Amino acid sequence: MSELRIGLVGTGGIGRTHIERINTKLQGAKVVACADPAAAFGLSIAEKFGIKGYEDPIAMINDPEIDAIINTTADEYHEQFVMAAIKAGKYVFCEKPLAPKADACKRIVEAEMAAGKKLVQVGFMRRYDAGYRQLKEAIETRKYGEPLLLHCAHRNPEVPDSWDNSSAVENSMVHEIDVLRWLLGENYKTAEVRYGKATSKAKEGLHDPQIMILTTESGVRIDVESFVCNGQCYDIRCEVVCEDAIMNLPKPATIEVLANTVRGNAVDADWSTRFVDAYNTEFQAWINGCKEGRVDGPTAWDGYCCQVAAAAASKARDTQTIVDVVYDEMPDFYK
Ligand code: ISE
């Protein structure tokens, strides 16, 4: 296959960024078509990018001129378009979460197993961040001994009006739920969410900040601060306390600026700049994998595991208790 022909469904902000990224920066693929559940909107974006527009996303997914699918629709549409891609036997990249509920993720897992081939990759871009990869290597090789504790933070300057109290776990800390499971190479055992003293800057109905506490099967204890209306900047932290050393996720390098009697470094305003390199690496790897006939990023099973833990954390928050994280047994297909 010379160039992978991608059809993208879901032409909101993140979808448009991925079209731009693939068509101008990456190699070996082009987004040649797009569609959106809001048909007229999808067609207008197709015109803007000079690519083919489809009124019906399913028609695009089934078109033999399309080799692979990117699904960047709103979360509630994820399942139906991932299922359609599996049915068409096409590779599909789905932005996180694979689906909002674990049972929907499980249906996707089952459909993929029935198709007999891994086709689905979930958009957990942090696994492609250079800093997290360095941490993973040090943890895997036990260079500094066993990891014991993780202290993490996920801070956003502001969040959309659509956010409610569940969004901190289900929209934001799902990144930590995935990337820390991957870093440590083990599943979670319990989840808990407690509240900090509330900022007056969050809209009504959203208690901010929140602290999620997870334990893993081997007993590693993790705390994640989610402070999504901090009004300052996008700040992602991950400190890993090991038996022989303390490791910290490196901060992206930026120029040091001396101005107005202050010396400092610019910080990210949001996730799109903080993780831009990770997104580029993630999509280049996905394109290469599709062309070589494999999925080597986060699988549908990883997407399912993430939503199981997110559901436990949400329940823990709503009941202010500690909730067990209980997964189904991992099928051989994903081992
Ligand atoms: C957003 O959807 C993301 O994926 C970002 O990485 C995260 O920081 C943000 O909180 C989410 O809303």
mmCIF file of N, CA, C and O and ligand atoms in Angstrom, residues 14 95-96 125-126 154-156 158-160 163 167-168 171-175 228 234 236 270-272 275 279, ligand 1:
data_model
loop_
_atom_site.group_PDB
_atom_site.id
_atom_site.type_symbol
_atom_site.label_atom_id
_atom_site.label_comp_id
_atom_site.label_asym_id
_atom_site.label_seq_id
_atom_site.Cartn_x
_atom_site.Cartn_y
_atom_site.Cartn_z
ATOM 1 N N ILE A 14 -10.558 18.509 17.808
ATOM 2 C CA ILE A 14 -9.467 17.525 17.821
ATOM 3 C C ILE A 14 -9.378 16.798 16.475
ATOM 4 O O ILE A 14 -8.285 16.531 15.980
ATOM 5 N N GLU A 95 -10.425 8.105 19.547
ATOM 6 C CA GLU A 95 -9.970 8.959 20.646
ATOM 7 C C GLU A 95 -10.502 8.420 21.967
ATOM 8 O O GLU A 95 -11.523 7.755 22.015
ATOM 9 N N LYS A 96 -9.828 8.732 23.046
ATOM 10 C CA LYS A 96 -10.276 8.261 24.361
ATOM 11 C C LYS A 96 -11.558 8.982 24.757
ATOM 12 O O LYS A 96 -11.735 10.123 24.344
ATOM 13 N N MET A 125 -2.648 9.238 24.158
ATOM 14 C CA MET A 125 -1.392 9.736 23.569
ATOM 15 C C MET A 125 -0.241 9.818 24.554
ATOM 16 O O MET A 125 0.919 9.866 24.160
ATOM 17 N N ARG A 126 -0.564 9.821 25.867
ATOM 18 C CA ARG A 126 0.542 9.982 26.825
ATOM 19 C C ARG A 126 1.538 8.827 26.756
ATOM 20 O O ARG A 126 2.694 8.989 27.125
ATOM 21 N N HIS A 154 -2.875 16.675 37.576
ATOM 22 C CA HIS A 154 -3.441 16.957 36.249
ATOM 23 C C HIS A 154 -4.189 18.274 36.392
ATOM 24 O O HIS A 154 -5.304 18.305 36.903
ATOM 25 N N ARG A 155 -3.516 19.350 36.010
ATOM 26 C CA ARG A 155 -4.094 20.683 36.247
ATOM 27 C C ARG A 155 -4.393 21.375 34.930
ATOM 28 O O ARG A 155 -3.529 21.437 34.047
ATOM 29 N N ASN A 156 -5.609 21.854 34.801
ATOM 30 C CA ASN A 156 -6.023 22.579 33.588
ATOM 31 C C ASN A 156 -6.378 24.012 33.988
ATOM 32 O O ASN A 156 -6.914 24.229 35.077
ATOM 33 N N GLU A 158 -8.734 25.877 32.682
ATOM 34 C CA GLU A 158 -10.200 25.994 32.689
ATOM 35 C C GLU A 158 -10.770 24.808 31.924
ATOM 36 O O GLU A 158 -10.037 24.105 31.242
ATOM 37 N N VAL A 159 -12.073 24.607 32.033
ATOM 38 C CA VAL A 159 -12.720 23.500 31.325
ATOM 39 C C VAL A 159 -13.999 23.998 30.667
ATOM 40 O O VAL A 159 -14.533 25.040 31.066
ATOM 41 N N PRO A 160 -14.489 23.258 29.657
ATOM 42 C CA PRO A 160 -15.704 23.699 28.970
ATOM 43 C C PRO A 160 -16.923 23.761 29.896
ATOM 44 O O PRO A 160 -16.957 23.068 30.920
ATOM 45 N N TRP A 163 -18.856 20.658 31.389
ATOM 46 C CA TRP A 163 -18.338 19.785 32.449
ATOM 47 C C TRP A 163 -19.263 19.719 33.649
ATOM 48 O O TRP A 163 -19.833 20.726 34.060
ATOM 49 N N SER A 167 -16.769 14.824 35.352
ATOM 50 C CA SER A 167 -15.824 14.978 34.230
ATOM 51 C C SER A 167 -14.366 14.897 34.659
ATOM 52 O O SER A 167 -13.508 14.496 33.869
ATOM 53 N N ALA A 168 -14.068 15.283 35.905
ATOM 54 C CA ALA A 168 -12.662 15.264 36.332
ATOM 55 C C ALA A 168 -12.096 13.848 36.219
ATOM 56 O O ALA A 168 -10.983 13.643 35.733
ATOM 57 N N ASN A 171 -13.313 12.448 32.085
ATOM 58 C CA ASN A 171 -12.777 13.108 30.905
ATOM 59 C C ASN A 171 -11.288 13.391 31.047
ATOM 60 O O ASN A 171 -10.555 13.399 30.074
ATOM 61 N N SER A 172 -10.853 13.612 32.271
ATOM 62 C CA SER A 172 -9.490 14.112 32.462
ATOM 63 C C SER A 172 -8.572 13.047 33.078
ATOM 64 O O SER A 172 -7.586 12.636 32.458
ATOM 65 N N MET A 173 -8.898 12.591 34.288
ATOM 66 C CA MET A 173 -7.987 11.633 34.943
ATOM 67 C C MET A 173 -8.000 10.255 34.291
ATOM 68 O O MET A 173 -7.197 9.396 34.666
ATOM 69 N N VAL A 174 -8.876 10.026 33.305
ATOM 70 C CA VAL A 174 -8.775 8.759 32.557
ATOM 71 C C VAL A 174 -7.389 8.642 31.916
ATOM 72 O O VAL A 174 -6.888 7.532 31.721
ATOM 73 N N HIS A 175 -6.772 9.782 31.625
ATOM 74 C CA HIS A 175 -5.407 9.717 31.084
ATOM 75 C C HIS A 175 -4.463 9.077 32.102
ATOM 76 O O HIS A 175 -3.643 8.233 31.750
ATOM 77 N N VAL A 228 -8.910 21.376 37.756
ATOM 78 C CA VAL A 228 -9.195 21.694 36.348
ATOM 79 C C VAL A 228 -9.617 23.144 36.107
ATOM 80 O O VAL A 228 -9.809 23.540 34.974
ATOM 81 N N TYR A 234 -1.586 24.650 32.081
ATOM 82 C CA TYR A 234 -1.736 23.194 31.992
ATOM 83 C C TYR A 234 -0.490 22.583 32.620
ATOM 84 O O TYR A 234 0.633 22.861 32.179
ATOM 85 N N ILE A 236 1.170 18.977 34.155
ATOM 86 C CA ILE A 236 1.057 17.529 34.345
ATOM 87 C C ILE A 236 2.270 17.041 35.120
ATOM 88 O O ILE A 236 3.410 17.283 34.703
ATOM 89 N N ASP A 270 -2.446 24.726 27.340
ATOM 90 C CA ASP A 270 -3.364 23.583 27.322
ATOM 91 C C ASP A 270 -2.688 22.325 26.800
ATOM 92 O O ASP A 270 -1.505 22.331 26.451
ATOM 93 N N TRP A 271 -3.489 21.237 26.764
ATOM 94 C CA TRP A 271 -2.935 19.923 26.437
ATOM 95 C C TRP A 271 -2.480 19.810 24.991
ATOM 96 O O TRP A 271 -1.620 19.006 24.666
ATOM 97 N N SER A 272 -3.067 20.623 24.100
ATOM 98 C CA SER A 272 -2.722 20.425 22.681
ATOM 99 C C SER A 272 -1.262 20.793 22.431
ATOM 100 O O SER A 272 -0.599 20.167 21.614
ATOM 101 N N PHE A 275 1.202 18.110 24.608
ATOM 102 C CA PHE A 275 1.376 16.743 24.099
ATOM 103 C C PHE A 275 1.482 16.685 22.567
ATOM 104 O O PHE A 275 1.246 15.642 21.980
ATOM 105 N N TYR A 279 1.281 13.323 20.260
ATOM 106 C CA TYR A 279 0.257 13.075 19.236
ATOM 107 C C TYR A 279 0.916 12.730 17.893
ATOM 108 O O TYR A 279 0.483 11.811 17.191
HETATM 109 C C1 ISE B 1 -9.183 16.575 27.312
HETATM 110 O O1 ISE B 1 -10.202 15.850 26.680
HETATM 111 C C2 ISE B 1 -7.915 15.855 27.210
HETATM 112 O O2 ISE B 1 -7.818 14.793 26.678
HETATM 113 C C3 ISE B 1 -6.782 16.484 27.904
HETATM 114 O O3 ISE B 1 -5.603 15.781 27.780
HETATM 115 C C4 ISE B 1 -7.119 16.654 29.360
HETATM 116 O O4 ISE B 1 -6.092 17.333 30.026
HETATM 117 C C5 ISE B 1 -8.384 17.447 29.504
HETATM 118 O O5 ISE B 1 -8.691 17.573 30.876
HETATM 119 C C6 ISE B 1 -9.514 16.753 28.776
HETATM 120 O O6 ISE B 1 -10.681 17.523 28.874
#
